[in-house]
Amino acid sequence: MTELKLHIGHPGLTLLHRAGLAGLWMTLKQIEQEIPPEKRPGSLTWELTPRQVQLFWQGNDFEVIDWLLKESFQLNNGLIALRGIDSKSMRKDSQVIIHQGILGTFLQHNRTRKILGEQTESLEIDENYPPIIIKYKALESYVHQEFAKNLCDKDGNWLRQPISIAGWLNPGAVVRHNAFPSDTSFEESPEMAFILLYAPVSSFYYILRSRLKDQKAQYALVVPEITDMEVYAGYRQDPRLRYASYRDLHAAGLGDAGLKFLTYQEVAESSRGFKVTRCQVLTLGSVPWSSQQKSRTDLFTVEAKYHACKNYQICKAVLPDRVILKTKAEEGSFIATSFAREMIAENLARDHPWYAGFSDWVNSNERFQQLCYERRGLSEMVMRADMDDRERWFVQTCHEAIRFTYGRLYKKAQDRGEQTNFDRENIRIRTGLARCKNAESFREFITNFWAKAGIIPTLQEHWDDLMDLVMDPKEWRKARDLALLALASYKGKERQEETQDEPDENGTDLIAPAELEED
């Protein structure tokens, strides 16, 4: 009898290996419910504990492993069907995202799959918009289904020596020099390679639409940190993950993808902790120095911390993705991700203040207009997110200064019988902030701005606290970010519904109109 014993605490396992072992655990659990032992080759059976998988079988190793892989990795009308999550029973849009996500990460190379042709699906997302039209490559087969021959010798016996690992099996583990593949390739034991096959089962996938980074990657791969396979299996099969819609499966960036995955459960109480405490989010694509193979183009580890996850839940609620009608109605709709949420999520994922770096990221009028499009959500963040009182007072002070400044401009324009050009003043303030390159220049700008606005109630009430923030040479970048946040989130006392052009399909606003109230 052959025995294969795999423990999640093995010191040689990476996050991806442990995800693969959890994927194997989930797959065996599903097969256990559907196929009785007498119908399995070689009397294949197993024992599953929260941290260990043990397989037992008799006879030819190849026949058993080949059967198991073919049962684990199937196809459903050309779509990849993963037995471990019973993906055939999921919503059609979830099946398509898993299929496209695996093709966009693990199986990017043409040699890893056989394509039948292109299929088109029409997905209903919102009753107020036409359906979203998506296209995907239907498959005839893919490499996971035939991998048993790589794990066994020509006589069908389990291999005893290491085997070379291709990039599709361990994304980013590529041959360093094509001229010397035997000396620079990655190798794994057959047992570790077998585990890696199942990593796609427990991983998660998002369509990626980033505006901060000009990247060609279309999908983000989320690899969870798993310490208890039974607990994780319950999390992965949670209805909020299992029945997530096409709209839910978009992310604005790596931080957004990681935090969205970690917070599908309600934000945990500090005493309970999170079921999944950490994950890695990565993208893959071609790089200039190695265009012939797929490499990791970005990688980030996101940790579930109560404060960050709580603020992210607020951010996700007030800055949601939007369903947008394409230029031609017959072409359907598309999902536009939130630019503001991308910046906020990147900060929260790095344990920074949620508004940090706004001044550096919003470095053009185009980006500022994109940010202003979401001023209502930003205003909600200022009111609801966890912030230091001094920081909220600073934003409130700037809001009052902006209101008084625009009120004065409006009065002057009325006296001259002209229309108020708030856009010009908006740009003047933003460019003035952009020119602040040190503590002294920022201090000069903000004090002049407040002085010209007149008497500001919040500034008078919290003078000492706000002056400490302005005068501290170590805090000027924070104060500059808060000032830009105030400018982008200002919406006046009683703003009426704004009429604005929607973003284009790439997420860029075609026209960002003036959004400043005439006080």
Tab-separated table of N, CA and C in Angstrom, residues 313-430:
chain	number	residue	atom	x	y	z
A	313	GLN	N	-14.222	48.649	5.309
A	313	GLN	CA	-15.644	48.366	5.151
A	313	GLN	C	-16.432	49.651	4.923
A	314	ILE	N	-16.074	50.701	5.628
A	314	ILE	CA	-16.715	52.000	5.415
A	314	ILE	C	-16.411	52.513	4.020
A	315	CYS	N	-15.137	52.415	3.636
A	315	CYS	CA	-14.690	52.870	2.314
A	315	CYS	C	-15.435	52.136	1.204
A	316	LYS	N	-15.560	50.824	1.333
A	316	LYS	CA	-16.241	50.024	0.310
A	316	LYS	C	-17.707	50.409	0.196
A	317	ALA	N	-18.313	50.791	1.317
A	317	ALA	CA	-19.729	51.165	1.310
A	317	ALA	C	-19.961	52.533	0.677
A	318	VAL	N	-19.068	53.503	0.949
A	318	VAL	CA	-19.303	54.871	0.469
A	318	VAL	C	-18.646	55.148	-0.877
A	319	LEU	N	-17.733	54.278	-1.298
A	319	LEU	CA	-17.045	54.451	-2.591
A	319	LEU	C	-17.173	53.163	-3.400
A	320	PRO	N	-18.397	52.792	-3.763
A	320	PRO	CA	-18.596	51.519	-4.469
A	320	PRO	C	-18.220	51.605	-5.939
A	321	ASP	N	-18.046	50.436	-6.549
A	321	ASP	CA	-17.917	50.386	-8.004
A	321	ASP	C	-19.257	50.740	-8.622
A	322	ARG	N	-19.220	51.208	-9.873
A	322	ARG	CA	-20.450	51.632	-10.533
A	322	ARG	C	-20.638	50.880	-11.849
A	323	VAL	N	-21.897	50.614	-12.169
A	323	VAL	CA	-22.231	50.040	-13.477
A	323	VAL	C	-22.429	51.200	-14.438
A	324	ILE	N	-21.680	51.200	-15.535
A	324	ILE	CA	-21.685	52.315	-16.476
A	324	ILE	C	-22.116	51.813	-17.853
A	325	LEU	N	-22.962	52.565	-18.503
A	325	LEU	CA	-23.409	52.237	-19.856
A	325	LEU	C	-22.313	52.590	-20.845
A	326	LYS	N	-21.996	51.678	-21.748
A	326	LYS	CA	-21.002	51.949	-22.780
A	326	LYS	C	-21.521	52.997	-23.760
A	327	THR	N	-20.619	53.497	-24.591
A	327	THR	CA	-20.981	54.557	-25.530
A	327	THR	C	-22.155	54.142	-26.405
A	328	LYS	N	-22.118	52.907	-26.884
A	328	LYS	CA	-23.210	52.365	-27.675
A	328	LYS	C	-24.015	51.414	-26.800
A	329	ALA	N	-25.315	51.673	-26.693
A	329	ALA	CA	-26.160	50.895	-25.787
A	329	ALA	C	-26.137	49.413	-26.112
A	330	GLU	N	-26.025	49.079	-27.395
A	330	GLU	CA	-26.045	47.672	-27.773
A	330	GLU	C	-24.787	46.934	-27.327
A	331	GLU	N	-23.746	47.680	-26.931
A	331	GLU	CA	-22.521	47.046	-26.457
A	331	GLU	C	-22.600	46.695	-24.973
A	332	GLY	N	-23.693	47.077	-24.316
A	332	GLY	CA	-23.881	46.708	-22.925
A	332	GLY	C	-23.280	47.692	-21.941
A	333	SER	N	-22.918	47.180	-20.766
A	333	SER	CA	-22.396	47.999	-19.680
A	333	SER	C	-20.996	47.533	-19.306
A	334	PHE	N	-20.379	48.244	-18.358
A	334	PHE	CA	-19.109	47.807	-17.788
A	334	PHE	C	-19.026	48.298	-16.350
A	335	ILE	N	-18.083	47.758	-15.602
A	335	ILE	CA	-17.893	48.125	-14.199
A	335	ILE	C	-16.756	49.138	-14.096
A	336	ALA	N	-17.028	50.272	-13.478
A	336	ALA	CA	-15.994	51.288	-13.226
A	336	ALA	C	-15.617	51.227	-11.754
A	337	THR	N	-14.342	50.967	-11.471
A	337	THR	CA	-13.889	50.903	-10.083
A	337	THR	C	-13.618	52.300	-9.547
A	338	SER	N	-13.540	52.404	-8.245
A	338	SER	CA	-13.369	53.685	-7.569
A	338	SER	C	-11.893	54.051	-7.472
A	339	PHE	N	-11.549	55.223	-8.005
A	339	PHE	CA	-10.183	55.734	-7.915
A	339	PHE	C	-9.834	56.072	-6.468
A	340	ALA	N	-10.764	56.713	-5.769
A	340	ALA	CA	-10.508	57.079	-4.368
A	340	ALA	C	-10.325	55.831	-3.517
A	341	ARG	N	-11.150	54.804	-3.744
A	341	ARG	CA	-11.020	53.586	-2.944
A	341	ARG	C	-9.682	52.905	-3.197
A	342	GLU	N	-9.176	52.980	-4.413
A	342	GLU	CA	-7.872	52.374	-4.683
A	342	GLU	C	-6.791	53.017	-3.817
A	343	MET	N	-6.774	54.348	-3.750
A	343	MET	CA	-5.766	55.029	-2.935
A	343	MET	C	-5.949	54.713	-1.460
A	344	ILE	N	-7.187	54.745	-1.005
A	344	ILE	CA	-7.455	54.484	0.411
A	344	ILE	C	-7.082	53.053	0.777
A	345	ALA	N	-7.448	52.085	-0.078
A	345	ALA	CA	-7.141	50.685	0.210
A	345	ALA	C	-5.636	50.423	0.204
A	346	GLU	N	-4.904	51.070	-0.697
A	346	GLU	CA	-3.445	50.914	-0.702
A	346	GLU	C	-2.863	51.387	0.622
A	347	ASN	N	-3.387	52.474	1.143
A	347	ASN	CA	-2.907	52.977	2.439
A	347	ASN	C	-3.276	52.037	3.580
A	348	LEU	N	-4.521	51.606	3.631
A	348	LEU	CA	-4.963	50.739	4.717
A	348	LEU	C	-4.216	49.411	4.705
A	349	ALA	N	-3.941	48.887	3.510
A	349	ALA	CA	-3.219	47.623	3.408
A	349	ALA	C	-1.790	47.749	3.928
A	350	ARG	N	-1.251	48.959	3.902
A	350	ARG	CA	0.111	49.211	4.380
A	350	ARG	C	0.135	49.802	5.781
A	351	ASP	N	-1.028	49.832	6.430
A	351	ASP	CA	-1.153	50.342	7.798
A	351	ASP	C	-0.780	51.818	7.869
A	352	HIS	N	-1.104	52.581	6.816
A	352	HIS	CA	-0.909	54.023	6.791
A	352	HIS	C	-2.251	54.714	7.042
A	353	PRO	N	-2.244	56.001	7.418
A	353	PRO	CA	-3.503	56.742	7.463
A	353	PRO	C	-4.201	56.662	6.106
A	354	TRP	N	-5.532	56.561	6.101
A	354	TRP	CA	-6.235	56.254	4.858
A	354	TRP	C	-6.089	57.329	3.799
A	355	TYR	N	-5.734	58.538	4.178
A	355	TYR	CA	-5.592	59.644	3.223
A	355	TYR	C	-4.131	59.902	2.837
A	356	ALA	N	-3.197	59.116	3.377
A	356	ALA	CA	-1.761	59.381	3.178
A	356	ALA	C	-1.395	59.337	1.697
A	357	GLY	N	-0.533	60.261	1.284
A	357	GLY	CA	-0.018	60.250	-0.082
A	357	GLY	C	-0.948	60.815	-1.129
A	358	PHE	N	-2.113	61.346	-0.730
A	358	PHE	CA	-3.042	61.891	-1.720
A	358	PHE	C	-2.363	62.962	-2.584
A	359	SER	N	-1.566	63.810	-1.958
A	359	SER	CA	-0.928	64.897	-2.696
A	359	SER	C	0.091	64.381	-3.715
A	360	ASP	N	0.739	63.275	-3.407
A	360	ASP	CA	1.713	62.713	-4.340
A	360	ASP	C	1.019	61.973	-5.484
A	361	TRP	N	-0.056	61.247	-5.167
A	361	TRP	CA	-0.757	60.476	-6.192
A	361	TRP	C	-1.582	61.377	-7.111
A	362	VAL	N	-2.251	62.373	-6.524
A	362	VAL	CA	-3.104	63.267	-7.325
A	362	VAL	C	-2.232	64.427	-7.789
A	363	ASN	N	-1.419	64.160	-8.810
A	363	ASN	CA	-0.390	65.102	-9.244
A	363	ASN	C	-0.700	65.758	-10.585
A	364	SER	N	-1.960	65.715	-10.999
A	364	SER	CA	-2.360	66.355	-12.249
A	364	SER	C	-3.816	66.765	-12.135
A	365	ASN	N	-4.225	67.689	-12.991
A	365	ASN	CA	-5.624	68.111	-12.980
A	365	ASN	C	-6.550	66.967	-13.361
A	366	GLU	N	-6.084	66.084	-14.251
A	366	GLU	CA	-6.906	64.949	-14.659
A	366	GLU	C	-7.201	64.050	-13.463
A	367	ARG	N	-6.172	63.725	-12.685
A	367	ARG	CA	-6.396	62.873	-11.515
A	367	ARG	C	-7.225	63.582	-10.451
A	368	PHE	N	-7.018	64.880	-10.323
A	368	PHE	CA	-7.810	65.623	-9.351
A	368	PHE	C	-9.285	65.622	-9.743
A	369	GLN	N	-9.577	65.746	-11.020
A	369	GLN	CA	-10.954	65.706	-11.487
A	369	GLN	C	-11.570	64.331	-11.238
A	370	GLN	N	-10.783	63.276	-11.441
A	370	GLN	CA	-11.263	61.934	-11.157
A	370	GLN	C	-11.612	61.786	-9.668
A	371	LEU	N	-10.761	62.353	-8.820
A	371	LEU	CA	-10.994	62.279	-7.379
A	371	LEU	C	-12.229	63.082	-6.987
A	372	CYS	N	-12.396	64.263	-7.589
A	372	CYS	CA	-13.549	65.105	-7.267
A	372	CYS	C	-14.855	64.458	-7.680
A	373	TYR	N	-14.815	63.594	-8.672
A	373	TYR	CA	-16.030	62.897	-9.093
A	373	TYR	C	-16.631	62.104	-7.923
A	374	GLU	N	-15.781	61.716	-6.966
A	374	GLU	CA	-16.223	60.899	-5.837
A	374	GLU	C	-16.265	61.707	-4.544
A	375	ARG	N	-16.515	63.015	-4.661
A	375	ARG	CA	-16.443	63.868	-3.471
A	375	ARG	C	-17.472	63.485	-2.411
A	376	ARG	N	-18.635	63.003	-2.814
A	376	ARG	CA	-19.627	62.611	-1.815
A	376	ARG	C	-19.108	61.466	-0.956
A	377	GLY	N	-18.503	60.455	-1.605
A	377	GLY	CA	-17.956	59.336	-0.856
A	377	GLY	C	-16.805	59.771	0.041
A	378	LEU	N	-15.959	60.671	-0.466
A	378	LEU	CA	-14.852	61.177	0.347
A	378	LEU	C	-15.373	61.952	1.551
A	379	SER	N	-16.418	62.732	1.336
A	379	SER	CA	-17.009	63.468	2.458
A	379	SER	C	-17.552	62.505	3.516
A	380	GLU	N	-18.160	61.403	3.061
A	380	GLU	CA	-18.638	60.386	3.996
A	380	GLU	C	-17.478	59.754	4.751
A	381	MET	N	-16.361	59.511	4.060
A	381	MET	CA	-15.182	58.941	4.727
A	381	MET	C	-14.686	59.872	5.825
A	382	VAL	N	-14.646	61.173	5.539
A	382	VAL	CA	-14.184	62.137	6.532
A	382	VAL	C	-15.078	62.086	7.773
A	383	MET	N	-16.364	61.915	7.565
A	383	MET	CA	-17.305	61.909	8.695
A	383	MET	C	-17.295	60.586	9.457
A	384	ARG	N	-17.138	59.444	8.746
A	384	ARG	CA	-17.379	58.136	9.359
A	384	ARG	C	-16.116	57.345	9.703
A	385	ALA	N	-15.034	57.563	8.962
A	385	ALA	CA	-13.830	56.759	9.186
A	385	ALA	C	-13.149	57.142	10.493
A	386	ASP	N	-12.382	56.197	11.033
A	386	ASP	CA	-11.597	56.485	12.235
A	386	ASP	C	-10.476	57.452	11.878
A	387	MET	N	-10.503	58.619	12.493
A	387	MET	CA	-9.467	59.637	12.298
A	387	MET	C	-9.186	60.290	13.645
A	388	ASP	N	-7.994	60.824	13.776
A	388	ASP	CA	-7.674	61.627	14.938
A	388	ASP	C	-8.505	62.914	14.904
A	389	ASP	N	-8.975	63.361	16.058
A	389	ASP	CA	-9.805	64.573	16.104
A	389	ASP	C	-9.110	65.757	15.450
A	390	ARG	N	-7.818	65.858	15.666
A	390	ARG	CA	-7.073	66.991	15.108
A	390	ARG	C	-7.094	66.956	13.585
A	391	GLU	N	-7.020	65.757	13.019
A	391	GLU	CA	-7.056	65.618	11.565
A	391	GLU	C	-8.428	66.008	11.015
A	392	ARG	N	-9.489	65.576	11.703
A	392	ARG	CA	-10.839	65.938	11.248
A	392	ARG	C	-11.078	67.431	11.390
A	393	TRP	N	-10.572	68.046	12.446
A	393	TRP	CA	-10.704	69.495	12.596
A	393	TRP	C	-9.972	70.237	11.490
A	394	PHE	N	-8.815	69.700	11.084
A	394	PHE	CA	-8.050	70.349	10.015
A	394	PHE	C	-8.861	70.340	8.717
A	395	VAL	N	-9.465	69.185	8.382
A	395	VAL	CA	-10.285	69.100	7.170
A	395	VAL	C	-11.473	70.044	7.271
A	396	GLN	N	-12.108	70.098	8.450
A	396	GLN	CA	-13.264	70.969	8.635
A	396	GLN	C	-12.875	72.437	8.491
A	397	THR	N	-11.704	72.792	9.005
A	397	THR	CA	-11.208	74.164	8.862
A	397	THR	C	-11.022	74.521	7.401
A	398	CYS	N	-10.428	73.609	6.632
A	398	CYS	CA	-10.225	73.860	5.199
A	398	CYS	C	-11.554	73.936	4.466
A	399	HIS	N	-12.522	73.109	4.854
A	399	HIS	CA	-13.853	73.191	4.242
A	399	HIS	C	-14.470	74.570	4.460
A	400	GLU	N	-14.356	75.078	5.681
A	400	GLU	CA	-14.907	76.396	5.965
A	400	GLU	C	-14.169	77.473	5.184
A	401	ALA	N	-12.853	77.345	5.073
A	401	ALA	CA	-12.071	78.321	4.305
A	401	ALA	C	-12.465	78.288	2.834
A	402	ILE	N	-12.688	77.098	2.307
A	402	ILE	CA	-13.115	76.974	0.903
A	402	ILE	C	-14.490	77.616	0.718
A	403	ARG	N	-15.414	77.354	1.644
A	403	ARG	CA	-16.756	77.915	1.522
A	403	ARG	C	-16.714	79.443	1.550
A	404	PHE	N	-15.943	80.012	2.462
A	404	PHE	CA	-15.864	81.472	2.542
A	404	PHE	C	-15.188	82.052	1.294
A	405	THR	N	-14.148	81.373	0.810
A	405	THR	CA	-13.442	81.838	-0.384
A	405	THR	C	-14.354	81.851	-1.592
A	406	TYR	N	-15.113	80.762	-1.787
A	406	TYR	CA	-15.999	80.704	-2.942
A	406	TYR	C	-17.203	81.630	-2.781
A	407	GLY	N	-17.616	81.833	-1.544
A	407	GLY	CA	-18.693	82.793	-1.320
A	407	GLY	C	-18.261	84.195	-1.719
A	408	ARG	N	-17.029	84.560	-1.394
A	408	ARG	CA	-16.524	85.877	-1.768
A	408	ARG	C	-16.376	86.006	-3.284
A	409	LEU	N	-15.880	84.946	-3.920
A	409	LEU	CA	-15.758	84.962	-5.382
A	409	LEU	C	-17.129	85.110	-6.046
A	410	TYR	N	-18.119	84.415	-5.492
A	410	TYR	CA	-19.469	84.475	-6.049
A	410	TYR	C	-20.038	85.891	-5.947
A	411	LYS	N	-19.804	86.524	-4.810
A	411	LYS	CA	-20.330	87.884	-4.623
A	411	LYS	C	-19.680	88.855	-5.604
A	412	LYS	N	-18.356	88.739	-5.782
A	412	LYS	CA	-17.660	89.619	-6.729
A	412	LYS	C	-18.176	89.417	-8.146
A	413	ALA	N	-18.370	88.172	-8.527
A	413	ALA	CA	-18.863	87.884	-9.874
A	413	ALA	C	-20.277	88.429	-10.054
A	414	GLN	N	-21.111	88.327	-9.017
A	414	GLN	CA	-22.474	88.857	-9.092
A	414	GLN	C	-22.452	90.366	-9.267
A	415	ASP	N	-21.559	91.035	-8.538
A	415	ASP	CA	-21.460	92.489	-8.644
A	415	ASP	C	-21.056	92.915	-10.049
A	416	ARG	N	-20.239	92.092	-10.712
A	416	ARG	CA	-19.787	92.425	-12.073
A	416	ARG	C	-20.723	91.853	-13.136
A	417	GLY	N	-21.745	91.121	-12.716
A	417	GLY	CA	-22.657	90.516	-13.673
A	417	GLY	C	-22.023	89.385	-14.455
A	418	GLU	N	-21.061	88.686	-13.842
A	418	GLU	CA	-20.357	87.591	-14.503
A	418	GLU	C	-20.705	86.262	-13.839
A	419	GLN	N	-20.347	85.188	-14.532
A	419	GLN	CA	-20.523	83.851	-13.951
A	419	GLN	C	-19.273	83.480	-13.167
A	420	THR	N	-19.462	82.910	-11.992
A	420	THR	CA	-18.327	82.570	-11.135
A	420	THR	C	-17.540	81.403	-11.702
A	421	ASN	N	-16.225	81.571	-11.800
A	421	ASN	CA	-15.352	80.504	-12.295
A	421	ASN	C	-14.706	79.805	-11.100
A	422	PHE	N	-15.452	78.853	-10.522
A	422	PHE	CA	-14.910	78.128	-9.379
A	422	PHE	C	-13.799	77.169	-9.798
A	423	ASP	N	-13.865	76.683	-11.026
A	423	ASP	CA	-12.833	75.750	-11.492
A	423	ASP	C	-11.446	76.371	-11.424
A	424	ARG	N	-11.362	77.645	-11.815
A	424	ARG	CA	-10.065	78.322	-11.812
A	424	ARG	C	-9.503	78.391	-10.401
A	425	GLU	N	-10.353	78.716	-9.437
A	425	GLU	CA	-9.890	78.779	-8.049
A	425	GLU	C	-9.530	77.396	-7.526
A	426	ASN	N	-10.297	76.407	-7.950
A	426	ASN	CA	-10.009	75.027	-7.570
A	426	ASN	C	-8.605	74.624	-8.018
A	427	ILE	N	-8.300	74.921	-9.262
A	427	ILE	CA	-6.982	74.584	-9.813
A	427	ILE	C	-5.885	75.375	-9.109
A	428	ARG	N	-6.177	76.640	-8.792
A	428	ARG	CA	-5.173	77.471	-8.115
A	428	ARG	C	-4.793	76.890	-6.755
A	429	ILE	N	-5.800	76.425	-6.017
A	429	ILE	CA	-5.522	75.845	-4.703
A	429	ILE	C	-4.746	74.537	-4.849
A	430	ARG	N	-5.169	73.687	-5.794
A	430	ARG	CA	-4.481	72.401	-5.970
A	430	ARG	C	-3.044	72.588	-6.396
